[in-house]
């Protein structure tokens, strides 16, 4: 059953499919990110233990103009891995864009379905090994109902990738949304509201908090769709870390990973040993909440979730047969550019963090190519005078730094020859 706000949302995404995309751009680049990067799914959802040859059934609930759908479908195609990616959305305009983008890439592993994720229970769709719901729950009248609808079609052993808005990094947004509800009520046609938003942004005083927020750019570079979605969306709820954790738990899930993990580690920002003694007494959700509160720059939260009763299956970093992979990084190039001081500087939305690396980090990283196993890397280093014991002793420190960045992961295992 729809209400006036729901109808306004539907009208918005028909008028301005989000995000704005031109299918002709597919020849130039693939848009990648989190959640739903194939290497992240392998690592964070399946613990790098689900065979690469096992078909992956994926759902993008609220697929929009197709960024995540195309990313995962293209990753599967490039890796020659079996699977089907189902796009689900009620916007016909967004579907036309997503279908045109898929056609431009020649992808044949995407299935397009029209509808609402709220109708998934009893729909006959699924079950799905992996479900993406990115930027959708915070627009629903009841986010918990939406998340439970996703869980209803989640296959045993599967997982969900979520993205929702976070309040602190969106400072200024809700003030201008309130102003525009007065200047351009949601009952007006989308085009008239958009005109009012453009005019307001040009004239809003320098004291407006959104002018001072450098982390949000949709209203500057996202075109009409970006401006409308940021400032005119009729239903927009932000979640703090504790609120998102409570939502996930109420749906029968647990959070397996906050992306990127290091951002949610308060010790990354607090070197004072007396403060660290206090953070040590906090549980994981409290630690993540503290990081959110002190950094102030988180505008979204991205999490990977598993069923609450699912066993904790950590990626097998101790297995010599495991194959390390880098996400959007080249091992030799990264190794060559590492600073001499033994740290890796990382910047998250203007916040710089220096991650300590072990002495062997350059030697290990230059051998990470997505094909060579940990054991083979240890053997190669041994041939150059580095003991295998030293490799296995220093690997955890490298993992701690770069897995926490969501950059050094383990690949899905390949089937043995003849299997």
mmCIF file of C-alpha atoms in Angstrom:
data_model
loop_
_atom_site.group_PDB
_atom_site.id
_atom_site.type_symbol
_atom_site.label_atom_id
_atom_site.label_comp_id
_atom_site.label_asym_id
_atom_site.label_seq_id
_atom_site.Cartn_x
_atom_site.Cartn_y
_atom_site.Cartn_z
ATOM 1 C CA UNK A 1 0.000 0.000 0.000
ATOM 2 C CA UNK A 2 1.449 3.341 -1.037
ATOM 3 C CA UNK A 3 1.096 6.734 0.581
ATOM 4 C CA UNK A 4 1.664 10.266 -0.735
ATOM 5 C CA UNK A 5 5.361 10.182 0.135
ATOM 6 C CA UNK A 6 5.817 6.873 -1.639
ATOM 7 C CA UNK A 7 4.164 8.261 -4.760
ATOM 8 C CA UNK A 8 6.462 11.292 -4.608
ATOM 9 C CA UNK A 9 9.484 8.996 -4.411
ATOM 10 C CA UNK A 10 8.281 7.026 -7.421
ATOM 11 C CA UNK A 11 7.783 10.254 -9.382
ATOM 12 C CA UNK A 12 11.275 11.425 -8.421
ATOM 13 C CA UNK A 13 13.047 8.357 -9.752
ATOM 14 C CA UNK A 14 11.012 8.328 -12.948
ATOM 15 C CA UNK A 15 11.908 11.952 -13.604
ATOM 16 C CA UNK A 16 15.522 11.693 -12.422
ATOM 17 C CA UNK A 17 16.925 8.130 -12.435
ATOM 18 C CA UNK A 18 19.711 7.934 -9.895
ATOM 19 C CA UNK A 19 22.603 8.150 -10.212
ATOM 20 C CA UNK A 20 22.705 9.973 -13.546
ATOM 21 C CA UNK A 21 24.564 7.783 -16.041
ATOM 22 C CA UNK A 22 25.241 7.887 -19.791
ATOM 23 C CA UNK A 23 25.480 4.401 -21.386
ATOM 24 C CA UNK A 24 28.054 5.751 -23.848
ATOM 25 C CA UNK A 25 30.489 6.107 -20.946
ATOM 26 C CA UNK A 26 30.636 2.328 -20.494
ATOM 27 C CA UNK A 27 33.264 2.130 -23.227
ATOM 28 C CA UNK A 28 35.581 4.267 -21.089
ATOM 29 C CA UNK A 29 35.301 2.878 -17.573
ATOM 30 C CA UNK A 30 33.638 0.536 -15.127
ATOM 31 C CA UNK A 31 32.343 2.230 -11.986
ATOM 32 C CA UNK A 32 33.534 0.227 -8.980
ATOM 33 C CA UNK A 33 32.984 0.562 -5.263
ATOM 34 C CA UNK A 34 31.457 -1.021 -2.194
ATOM 35 C CA UNK A 35 29.396 -2.976 -1.436
ATOM 36 C CA UNK A 36 29.189 -5.783 -4.004
ATOM 37 C CA UNK A 37 32.700 -5.846 -5.423
ATOM 38 C CA UNK A 38 33.236 -9.517 -6.286
ATOM 39 C CA UNK A 39 36.475 -9.758 -4.327
ATOM 40 C CA UNK A 40 34.747 -8.303 -1.277
ATOM 41 C CA UNK A 41 31.851 -10.748 -1.569
ATOM 42 C CA UNK A 42 34.273 -13.671 -1.802
ATOM 43 C CA UNK A 43 36.194 -12.443 1.238
ATOM 44 C CA UNK A 44 33.708 -10.849 3.641
ATOM 45 C CA UNK A 45 30.584 -12.900 2.888
ATOM 46 C CA UNK A 46 32.022 -16.325 2.124
ATOM 47 C CA UNK A 47 35.301 -16.183 4.042
ATOM 48 C CA UNK A 48 37.208 -16.952 0.822
ATOM 49 C CA UNK A 49 36.009 -20.553 1.069
ATOM 50 C CA UNK A 50 33.182 -20.718 -1.505
ATOM 51 C CA UNK A 51 34.600 -22.187 -4.746
ATOM 52 C CA UNK A 52 34.888 -19.762 -7.638
ATOM 53 C CA UNK A 53 33.249 -22.304 -9.936
ATOM 54 C CA UNK A 54 30.026 -22.419 -7.912
ATOM 55 C CA UNK A 55 27.344 -20.271 -9.623
ATOM 56 C CA UNK A 56 26.551 -17.058 -7.758
ATOM 57 C CA UNK A 57 22.927 -15.950 -7.590
ATOM 58 C CA UNK A 58 22.892 -12.234 -6.800
ATOM 59 C CA UNK A 59 20.090 -9.715 -6.332
ATOM 60 C CA UNK A 60 20.312 -5.930 -6.525
ATOM 61 C CA UNK A 61 17.243 -4.744 -4.667
ATOM 62 C CA UNK A 62 16.630 -1.181 -5.772
ATOM 63 C CA UNK A 63 19.115 -1.460 -8.627
ATOM 64 C CA UNK A 64 18.600 2.090 -9.887
ATOM 65 C CA UNK A 65 20.585 3.053 -12.957
ATOM 66 C CA UNK A 66 22.798 0.016 -12.499
ATOM 67 C CA UNK A 67 26.185 0.839 -10.979
ATOM 68 C CA UNK A 68 26.414 -2.149 -8.630
ATOM 69 C CA UNK A 69 24.604 -4.507 -10.987
ATOM 70 C CA UNK A 70 27.020 -3.800 -13.818
ATOM 71 C CA UNK A 71 30.073 -3.956 -11.579
ATOM 72 C CA UNK A 72 29.301 -7.438 -10.265
ATOM 73 C CA UNK A 73 28.067 -8.771 -13.622
ATOM 74 C CA UNK A 74 31.214 -7.485 -15.332
ATOM 75 C CA UNK A 75 33.475 -8.919 -12.631
ATOM 76 C CA UNK A 76 31.844 -12.320 -13.073
ATOM 77 C CA UNK A 77 32.197 -12.084 -16.848
ATOM 78 C CA UNK A 78 35.845 -11.015 -16.738
ATOM 79 C CA UNK A 79 36.662 -13.852 -14.327
ATOM 80 C CA UNK A 80 34.605 -16.308 -16.430
ATOM 81 C CA UNK A 81 32.679 -17.250 -13.325
ATOM 82 C CA UNK A 82 29.147 -18.602 -13.531
ATOM 83 C CA UNK A 83 26.229 -16.733 -12.050
ATOM 84 C CA UNK A 84 23.225 -14.493 -12.611
ATOM 85 C CA UNK A 85 22.739 -10.941 -11.376
ATOM 86 C CA UNK A 86 19.104 -9.917 -10.924
ATOM 87 C CA UNK A 87 18.275 -6.203 -11.095
ATOM 88 C CA UNK A 88 15.071 -5.275 -9.272
ATOM 89 C CA UNK A 89 13.541 -1.803 -9.205
ATOM 90 C CA UNK A 90 10.164 -0.198 -9.792
ATOM 91 C CA UNK A 91 11.536 2.705 -11.882
ATOM 92 C CA UNK A 92 11.010 2.144 -15.594
ATOM 93 C CA UNK A 93 13.287 5.091 -16.365
ATOM 94 C CA UNK A 94 16.125 3.615 -14.291
ATOM 95 C CA UNK A 95 15.623 0.257 -15.985
ATOM 96 C CA UNK A 96 16.044 1.796 -19.435
ATOM 97 C CA UNK A 97 19.362 3.297 -18.363
ATOM 98 C CA UNK A 98 20.604 0.097 -16.712
ATOM 99 C CA UNK A 99 19.594 -2.063 -19.685
ATOM 100 C CA UNK A 100 21.325 0.289 -22.114
ATOM 101 C CA UNK A 101 24.495 0.175 -20.031
ATOM 102 C CA UNK A 102 24.409 -3.631 -19.897
ATOM 103 C CA UNK A 103 23.892 -3.778 -23.662
ATOM 104 C CA UNK A 104 26.840 -1.431 -24.208
ATOM 105 C CA UNK A 105 29.014 -3.913 -22.316
ATOM 106 C CA UNK A 106 27.554 -6.971 -24.006
ATOM 107 C CA UNK A 107 26.650 -8.525 -20.645
ATOM 108 C CA UNK A 108 24.263 -11.483 -20.828
ATOM 109 C CA UNK A 109 24.325 -12.505 -17.153
ATOM 110 C CA UNK A 110 21.849 -9.854 -15.928
ATOM 111 C CA UNK A 111 18.150 -10.464 -15.416
ATOM 112 C CA UNK A 112 15.869 -7.429 -15.165
ATOM 113 C CA UNK A 113 12.793 -7.539 -12.950
ATOM 114 C CA UNK A 114 10.292 -4.748 -12.310
ATOM 115 C CA UNK A 115 8.975 -4.408 -8.777
ATOM 116 C CA UNK A 116 9.518 -3.366 -5.188
ATOM 117 C CA UNK A 117 11.763 -5.178 -2.746
ATOM 118 C CA UNK A 118 8.835 -5.068 -0.314
ATOM 119 C CA UNK A 119 7.077 -7.578 -2.557
ATOM 120 C CA UNK A 120 9.929 -10.119 -2.466
ATOM 121 C CA UNK A 121 8.277 -12.454 0.065
ATOM 122 C CA UNK A 122 6.145 -14.812 -2.000
ATOM 123 C CA UNK A 123 7.365 -13.314 -5.291
ATOM 124 C CA UNK A 124 8.956 -16.522 -6.555
ATOM 125 C CA UNK A 125 12.308 -14.760 -6.938
ATOM 126 C CA UNK A 126 15.316 -16.282 -5.281
ATOM 127 C CA UNK A 127 16.781 -17.655 -3.240
ATOM 128 C CA UNK A 128 19.896 -15.534 -3.640
ATOM 129 C CA UNK A 129 23.417 -16.217 -2.391
ATOM 130 C CA UNK A 130 24.167 -12.510 -2.228
ATOM 131 C CA UNK A 131 21.860 -9.494 -1.986
ATOM 132 C CA UNK A 132 22.810 -5.846 -2.488
ATOM 133 C CA UNK A 133 20.612 -3.088 -1.091
ATOM 134 C CA UNK A 134 22.459 0.146 -1.604
ATOM 135 C CA UNK A 135 20.836 3.501 -0.841
ATOM 136 C CA UNK A 136 17.327 2.088 -0.492
ATOM 137 C CA UNK A 137 16.433 1.221 3.107
ATOM 138 C CA UNK A 138 16.741 4.830 4.269
ATOM 139 C CA UNK A 139 13.992 5.859 1.828
ATOM 140 C CA UNK A 140 11.461 3.247 2.987
ATOM 141 C CA UNK A 141 8.593 3.998 5.391
ATOM 142 C CA UNK A 142 9.731 0.997 7.472
ATOM 143 C CA UNK A 143 13.386 0.034 6.878
ATOM 144 C CA UNK A 144 13.026 -3.064 9.051
ATOM 145 C CA UNK A 145 10.196 -4.368 6.876
ATOM 146 C CA UNK A 146 12.413 -3.865 3.861
ATOM 147 C CA UNK A 147 15.383 -5.649 5.382
ATOM 148 C CA UNK A 148 13.214 -8.558 6.498
ATOM 149 C CA UNK A 149 11.891 -8.819 2.939
ATOM 150 C CA UNK A 150 15.475 -9.240 1.741
ATOM 151 C CA UNK A 151 16.205 -11.868 4.367
ATOM 152 C CA UNK A 152 13.157 -13.822 3.189
ATOM 153 C CA UNK A 153 14.897 -14.568 -0.136
ATOM 154 C CA UNK A 154 18.432 -15.026 1.207
ATOM 155 C CA UNK A 155 19.822 -18.503 0.604
ATOM 156 C CA UNK A 156 21.363 -20.475 3.467
ATOM 157 C CA UNK A 157 24.977 -19.438 3.871
ATOM 158 C CA UNK A 158 24.432 -16.224 1.912
ATOM 159 C CA UNK A 159 24.916 -12.615 2.863
ATOM 160 C CA UNK A 160 23.785 -9.050 2.260
ATOM 161 C CA UNK A 161 25.645 -5.848 1.423
ATOM 162 C CA UNK A 162 23.997 -2.658 2.652
ATOM 163 C CA UNK A 163 24.603 1.056 2.284
ATOM 164 C CA UNK A 164 22.627 3.585 4.310
ATOM 165 C CA UNK A 165 23.074 7.253 5.068
ATOM 166 C CA UNK A 166 24.937 8.311 8.210
ATOM 167 C CA UNK A 167 24.119 11.598 9.969
ATOM 168 C CA UNK A 168 27.400 13.299 10.897
ATOM 169 C CA UNK A 169 28.947 13.434 7.422
ATOM 170 C CA UNK A 170 25.650 14.746 6.047
ATOM 171 C CA UNK A 171 25.761 17.867 8.199
ATOM 172 C CA UNK A 172 23.862 20.604 6.417
ATOM 173 C CA UNK A 173 21.726 18.332 4.259
ATOM 174 C CA UNK A 174 18.724 18.096 6.528
ATOM 175 C CA UNK A 175 18.682 21.828 7.183
ATOM 176 C CA UNK A 176 18.344 22.571 3.481
ATOM 177 C CA UNK A 177 15.835 19.751 3.042
ATOM 178 C CA UNK A 178 13.738 21.475 5.680
ATOM 179 C CA UNK A 179 14.103 24.799 3.894
ATOM 180 C CA UNK A 180 13.030 23.279 0.596
ATOM 181 C CA UNK A 181 9.978 21.651 2.124
ATOM 182 C CA UNK A 182 8.872 25.218 2.856
ATOM 183 C CA UNK A 183 9.964 26.719 -0.460
ATOM 184 C CA UNK A 184 9.056 23.789 -2.717
ATOM 185 C CA UNK A 185 6.592 21.402 -1.033
ATOM 186 C CA UNK A 186 6.814 17.735 -2.052
ATOM 187 C CA UNK A 187 3.356 17.964 -3.651
ATOM 188 C CA UNK A 188 4.750 20.150 -6.455
ATOM 189 C CA UNK A 189 5.962 18.620 -9.744
ATOM 190 C CA UNK A 190 9.608 17.410 -9.592
ATOM 191 C CA UNK A 191 10.759 19.916 -12.216
ATOM 192 C CA UNK A 192 9.377 22.877 -10.250
ATOM 193 C CA UNK A 193 11.002 21.647 -7.047
ATOM 194 C CA UNK A 194 14.318 21.163 -8.815
ATOM 195 C CA UNK A 195 14.241 24.739 -10.112
ATOM 196 C CA UNK A 196 13.671 26.012 -6.570
ATOM 197 C CA UNK A 197 16.553 23.906 -5.235
ATOM 198 C CA UNK A 198 18.942 25.250 -7.875
ATOM 199 C CA UNK A 199 17.959 28.809 -7.034
ATOM 200 C CA UNK A 200 18.291 28.242 -3.299
ATOM 201 C CA UNK A 201 21.739 26.688 -3.604
ATOM 202 C CA UNK A 202 22.999 29.659 -5.636
ATOM 203 C CA UNK A 203 21.782 32.090 -2.985
ATOM 204 C CA UNK A 204 22.104 30.234 0.312
ATOM 205 C CA UNK A 205 24.372 32.140 2.746
ATOM 206 C CA UNK A 206 27.956 31.119 3.370
ATOM 207 C CA UNK A 207 26.948 30.206 6.919
ATOM 208 C CA UNK A 208 24.845 27.281 5.657
ATOM 209 C CA UNK A 209 26.495 24.125 6.949
ATOM 210 C CA UNK A 210 26.290 22.330 3.611
ATOM 211 C CA UNK A 211 28.582 24.986 2.110
ATOM 212 C CA UNK A 212 31.141 23.985 4.726
ATOM 213 C CA UNK A 213 30.753 20.244 4.170
ATOM 214 C CA UNK A 214 33.453 19.121 1.704
ATOM 215 C CA UNK A 215 32.464 15.462 1.682
ATOM 216 C CA UNK A 216 29.149 15.781 -0.153
ATOM 217 C CA UNK A 217 29.247 16.611 -3.840
ATOM 218 C CA UNK A 218 26.040 15.213 -5.361
ATOM 219 C CA UNK A 219 24.515 18.689 -5.531
ATOM 220 C CA UNK A 220 27.658 19.963 -7.260
ATOM 221 C CA UNK A 221 28.636 17.188 -9.666
ATOM 222 C CA UNK A 222 25.711 14.753 -9.706
ATOM 223 C CA UNK A 223 23.521 16.641 -12.172
ATOM 224 C CA UNK A 224 19.793 17.080 -11.679
ATOM 225 C CA UNK A 225 19.436 13.570 -10.247
ATOM 226 C CA UNK A 226 22.145 14.171 -7.665
ATOM 227 C CA UNK A 227 20.785 17.531 -6.553
ATOM 228 C CA UNK A 228 17.250 16.177 -6.294
ATOM 229 C CA UNK A 229 18.251 13.057 -4.397
ATOM 230 C CA UNK A 230 20.329 14.991 -1.876
ATOM 231 C CA UNK A 231 18.081 17.955 -1.123
ATOM 232 C CA UNK A 232 14.567 17.108 -2.321
ATOM 233 C CA UNK A 233 14.081 13.439 -1.490
ATOM 234 C CA UNK A 234 10.763 13.235 0.364
ATOM 235 C CA UNK A 235 11.935 10.490 2.734
ATOM 236 C CA UNK A 236 15.518 10.377 3.982
ATOM 237 C CA UNK A 237 16.580 8.769 7.276
ATOM 238 C CA UNK A 238 20.183 8.579 8.479
ATOM 239 C CA UNK A 239 21.506 5.822 10.766
ATOM 240 C CA UNK A 240 24.183 6.085 13.413
ATOM 241 C CA UNK A 241 26.356 3.023 14.021
ATOM 242 C CA UNK A 242 24.202 1.808 16.967
ATOM 243 C CA UNK A 243 20.975 2.421 15.024
ATOM 244 C CA UNK A 244 22.199 0.433 12.017
ATOM 245 C CA UNK A 245 23.426 -2.392 14.227
ATOM 246 C CA UNK A 246 20.015 -2.510 15.941
ATOM 247 C CA UNK A 247 18.236 -2.610 12.562
ATOM 248 C CA UNK A 248 20.415 -5.452 11.334
ATOM 249 C CA UNK A 249 19.924 -7.440 14.536
ATOM 250 C CA UNK A 250 16.154 -6.956 14.447
ATOM 251 C CA UNK A 251 16.140 -8.539 10.981
ATOM 252 C CA UNK A 252 17.950 -11.636 12.243
ATOM 253 C CA UNK A 253 21.350 -10.638 10.873
ATOM 254 C CA UNK A 254 24.736 -9.631 12.229
ATOM 255 C CA UNK A 255 27.349 -7.301 10.785
ATOM 256 C CA UNK A 256 30.386 -9.195 9.537
ATOM 257 C CA UNK A 257 32.315 -6.166 8.296
ATOM 258 C CA UNK A 258 32.107 -2.371 8.403
ATOM 259 C CA UNK A 259 33.652 -0.932 5.239
ATOM 260 C CA UNK A 260 36.409 0.076 5.496
ATOM 261 C CA UNK A 261 37.187 -1.652 8.829
ATOM 262 C CA UNK A 262 39.983 0.741 9.798
ATOM 263 C CA UNK A 263 37.601 3.694 9.636
ATOM 264 C CA UNK A 264 35.617 2.136 12.468
ATOM 265 C CA UNK A 265 38.655 1.502 14.670
ATOM 266 C CA UNK A 266 39.014 4.401 17.140
ATOM 267 C CA UNK A 267 42.619 3.426 17.848
ATOM 268 C CA UNK A 268 43.450 4.522 14.298
ATOM 269 C CA UNK A 269 42.760 8.088 15.430
ATOM 270 C CA UNK A 270 43.692 7.965 19.137
ATOM 271 C CA UNK A 271 47.398 7.289 19.815
ATOM 272 C CA UNK A 272 47.137 8.326 23.488
ATOM 273 C CA UNK A 273 47.733 5.130 25.531
ATOM 274 C CA UNK A 274 45.387 6.262 28.282
ATOM 275 C CA UNK A 275 42.558 6.729 25.774
ATOM 276 C CA UNK A 276 43.375 3.403 24.186
ATOM 277 C CA UNK A 277 43.098 1.768 27.595
ATOM 278 C CA UNK A 278 39.541 3.092 27.668
ATOM 279 C CA UNK A 279 38.687 2.002 24.131
ATOM 280 C CA UNK A 280 39.897 -1.499 24.971
ATOM 281 C CA UNK A 281 36.936 -1.871 27.306
ATOM 282 C CA UNK A 282 34.363 -1.121 24.602
ATOM 283 C CA UNK A 283 32.539 -3.777 22.605
ATOM 284 C CA UNK A 284 32.843 -3.751 18.786
ATOM 285 C CA UNK A 285 29.699 -1.676 18.200
ATOM 286 C CA UNK A 286 30.727 0.851 20.834
ATOM 287 C CA UNK A 287 34.163 1.112 19.251
ATOM 288 C CA UNK A 288 32.637 1.735 15.831
ATOM 289 C CA UNK A 289 30.241 4.282 17.333
ATOM 290 C CA UNK A 290 33.151 6.084 18.966
ATOM 291 C CA UNK A 291 35.015 6.246 15.651
ATOM 292 C CA UNK A 292 31.911 7.650 13.971
ATOM 293 C CA UNK A 293 31.459 10.285 16.673
ATOM 294 C CA UNK A 294 35.044 11.538 16.766
ATOM 295 C CA UNK A 295 35.726 11.619 13.024
ATOM 296 C CA UNK A 296 32.511 13.392 12.047
ATOM 297 C CA UNK A 297 32.995 12.746 8.327
ATOM 298 C CA UNK A 298 31.029 9.538 7.730
ATOM 299 C CA UNK A 299 28.153 10.329 5.372
ATOM 300 C CA UNK A 300 27.275 6.703 4.703
ATOM 301 C CA UNK A 301 27.713 3.326 6.340
ATOM 302 C CA UNK A 302 28.518 0.247 4.258
ATOM 303 C CA UNK A 303 28.262 -3.161 5.903
ATOM 304 C CA UNK A 304 28.320 -6.813 4.951
ATOM 305 C CA UNK A 305 25.820 -8.896 6.904
ATOM 306 C CA UNK A 306 25.286 -12.589 7.591
ATOM 307 C CA UNK A 307 22.481 -14.409 9.342
ATOM 308 C CA UNK A 308 22.846 -14.059 13.109
ATOM 309 C CA UNK A 309 23.133 -17.820 13.534
ATOM 310 C CA UNK A 310 25.723 -18.256 10.769
ATOM 311 C CA UNK A 311 29.062 -19.547 12.034
ATOM 312 C CA UNK A 312 31.986 -17.137 12.089
ATOM 313 C CA UNK A 313 34.195 -18.259 9.204
ATOM 314 C CA UNK A 314 37.366 -16.208 8.952
ATOM 315 C CA UNK A 315 39.331 -16.107 5.680
ATOM 316 C CA UNK A 316 42.121 -18.722 5.838
ATOM 317 C CA UNK A 317 45.168 -16.472 6.065
ATOM 318 C CA UNK A 318 47.135 -19.325 7.628
ATOM 319 C CA UNK A 319 46.584 -21.621 4.604
ATOM 320 C CA UNK A 320 49.599 -21.794 2.244
ATOM 321 C CA UNK A 321 47.216 -22.548 -0.652
ATOM 322 C CA UNK A 322 45.218 -19.320 -0.143
ATOM 323 C CA UNK A 323 45.712 -16.696 -2.843
ATOM 324 C CA UNK A 324 45.969 -13.035 -1.796
ATOM 325 C CA UNK A 325 44.488 -10.369 -4.072
ATOM 326 C CA UNK A 326 44.601 -6.602 -4.102
ATOM 327 C CA UNK A 327 41.462 -4.562 -4.754
ATOM 328 C CA UNK A 328 42.106 -1.881 -7.392
ATOM 329 C CA UNK A 329 45.822 -1.907 -6.662
ATOM 330 C CA UNK A 330 48.853 -3.306 -8.470
ATOM 331 C CA UNK A 331 51.213 -5.124 -6.157
ATOM 332 C CA UNK A 332 54.577 -4.165 -7.696
ATOM 333 C CA UNK A 333 53.529 -0.539 -8.154
ATOM 334 C CA UNK A 334 52.269 -0.322 -4.589
ATOM 335 C CA UNK A 335 55.422 -1.953 -3.212
ATOM 336 C CA UNK A 336 57.655 0.443 -5.119
ATOM 337 C CA UNK A 337 55.797 3.489 -3.797
ATOM 338 C CA UNK A 338 55.719 2.570 -0.102
ATOM 339 C CA UNK A 339 57.254 5.234 2.157
ATOM 340 C CA UNK A 340 60.601 4.461 3.750
ATOM 341 C CA UNK A 341 59.274 5.104 7.248
ATOM 342 C CA UNK A 342 57.404 1.787 7.348
ATOM 343 C CA UNK A 343 53.904 3.232 7.254
ATOM 344 C CA UNK A 344 51.202 3.469 4.621
ATOM 345 C CA UNK A 345 49.375 6.838 4.558
ATOM 346 C CA UNK A 346 45.654 6.533 3.803
ATOM 347 C CA UNK A 347 43.105 9.327 3.487
ATOM 348 C CA UNK A 348 39.397 8.832 4.167
ATOM 349 C CA UNK A 349 37.259 11.860 3.297
ATOM 350 C CA UNK A 350 39.976 14.279 4.322
ATOM 351 C CA UNK A 351 41.143 12.308 7.355
ATOM 352 C CA UNK A 352 44.693 10.972 7.106
ATOM 353 C CA UNK A 353 45.711 7.759 8.858
ATOM 354 C CA UNK A 354 49.188 6.215 8.870
ATOM 355 C CA UNK A 355 49.045 2.422 8.989
ATOM 356 C CA UNK A 356 52.187 0.630 10.219
ATOM 357 C CA UNK A 357 53.596 -2.027 7.907
ATOM 358 C CA UNK A 358 56.061 -4.843 8.637
ATOM 359 C CA UNK A 359 59.543 -4.813 7.168
ATOM 360 C CA UNK A 360 58.676 -7.459 4.583
ATOM 361 C CA UNK A 361 55.652 -5.541 3.250
ATOM 362 C CA UNK A 362 57.311 -4.398 -0.025
ATOM 363 C CA UNK A 363 58.713 -7.850 -0.758
ATOM 364 C CA UNK A 364 55.359 -9.520 -0.136
ATOM 365 C CA UNK A 365 53.193 -6.970 -1.954
ATOM 366 C CA UNK A 366 55.298 -7.010 -5.112
ATOM 367 C CA UNK A 367 54.459 -10.718 -5.431
ATOM 368 C CA UNK A 368 50.687 -10.338 -4.924
ATOM 369 C CA UNK A 369 49.241 -10.821 -8.413
ATOM 370 C CA UNK A 370 45.958 -12.660 -7.756
ATOM 371 C CA UNK A 371 47.436 -15.998 -8.865
ATOM 372 C CA UNK A 372 50.349 -16.708 -6.534
ATOM 373 C CA UNK A 373 49.493 -18.432 -3.264
ATOM 374 C CA UNK A 374 50.774 -17.428 0.152
ATOM 375 C CA UNK A 375 52.899 -20.577 0.216
ATOM 376 C CA UNK A 376 54.420 -19.755 -3.159
ATOM 377 C CA UNK A 377 55.220 -16.239 -1.991
ATOM 378 C CA UNK A 378 56.906 -17.693 1.076
ATOM 379 C CA UNK A 379 58.914 -20.020 -1.187
ATOM 380 C CA UNK A 380 59.981 -17.136 -3.444
ATOM 381 C CA UNK A 381 61.139 -15.111 -0.471
ATOM 382 C CA UNK A 382 62.993 -18.137 0.925
ATOM 383 C CA UNK A 383 64.883 -18.383 -2.361
ATOM 384 C CA UNK A 384 66.016 -14.818 -1.707
ATOM 385 C CA UNK A 385 67.232 -15.451 1.818
ATOM 386 C CA UNK A 386 64.076 -14.687 3.833
ATOM 387 C CA UNK A 387 63.030 -17.583 6.038
ATOM 388 C CA UNK A 388 59.531 -18.973 5.729
ATOM 389 C CA UNK A 389 59.159 -18.492 9.457
ATOM 390 C CA UNK A 390 59.780 -14.767 9.089
ATOM 391 C CA UNK A 391 57.217 -14.537 6.277
ATOM 392 C CA UNK A 392 54.492 -16.198 8.341
ATOM 393 C CA UNK A 393 55.476 -14.124 11.357
ATOM 394 C CA UNK A 394 55.161 -10.804 9.494
ATOM 395 C CA UNK A 395 52.138 -11.625 7.307
ATOM 396 C CA UNK A 396 49.585 -10.947 10.099
ATOM 397 C CA UNK A 397 50.843 -7.361 10.495
ATOM 398 C CA UNK A 398 50.501 -6.747 6.757
ATOM 399 C CA UNK A 399 47.070 -8.308 6.794
ATOM 400 C CA UNK A 400 46.030 -6.202 9.791
ATOM 401 C CA UNK A 401 46.876 -2.997 7.946
ATOM 402 C CA UNK A 402 45.662 -3.737 4.450
ATOM 403 C CA UNK A 403 42.683 -5.990 5.123
ATOM 404 C CA UNK A 404 41.462 -3.184 7.392
ATOM 405 C CA UNK A 405 41.657 -0.899 4.353
ATOM 406 C CA UNK A 406 39.554 -3.436 2.426
ATOM 407 C CA UNK A 407 42.375 -3.702 -0.086
ATOM 408 C CA UNK A 408 44.274 -6.938 0.652
ATOM 409 C CA UNK A 409 41.846 -9.848 0.556
ATOM 410 C CA UNK A 410 41.848 -13.554 -0.225
ATOM 411 C CA UNK A 411 40.482 -14.927 -3.479
ATOM 412 C CA UNK A 412 37.777 -17.537 -3.801
ATOM 413 C CA UNK A 413 39.388 -20.972 -4.060
ATOM 414 C CA UNK A 414 39.664 -22.560 -7.462
ATOM 415 C CA UNK A 415 38.544 -26.136 -8.007
ATOM 416 C CA UNK A 416 41.473 -28.561 -8.074
ATOM 417 C CA UNK A 417 42.416 -29.940 -11.533
ATOM 418 C CA UNK A 418 40.124 -32.716 -12.611
ATOM 419 C CA UNK A 419 37.466 -31.884 -10.047
#
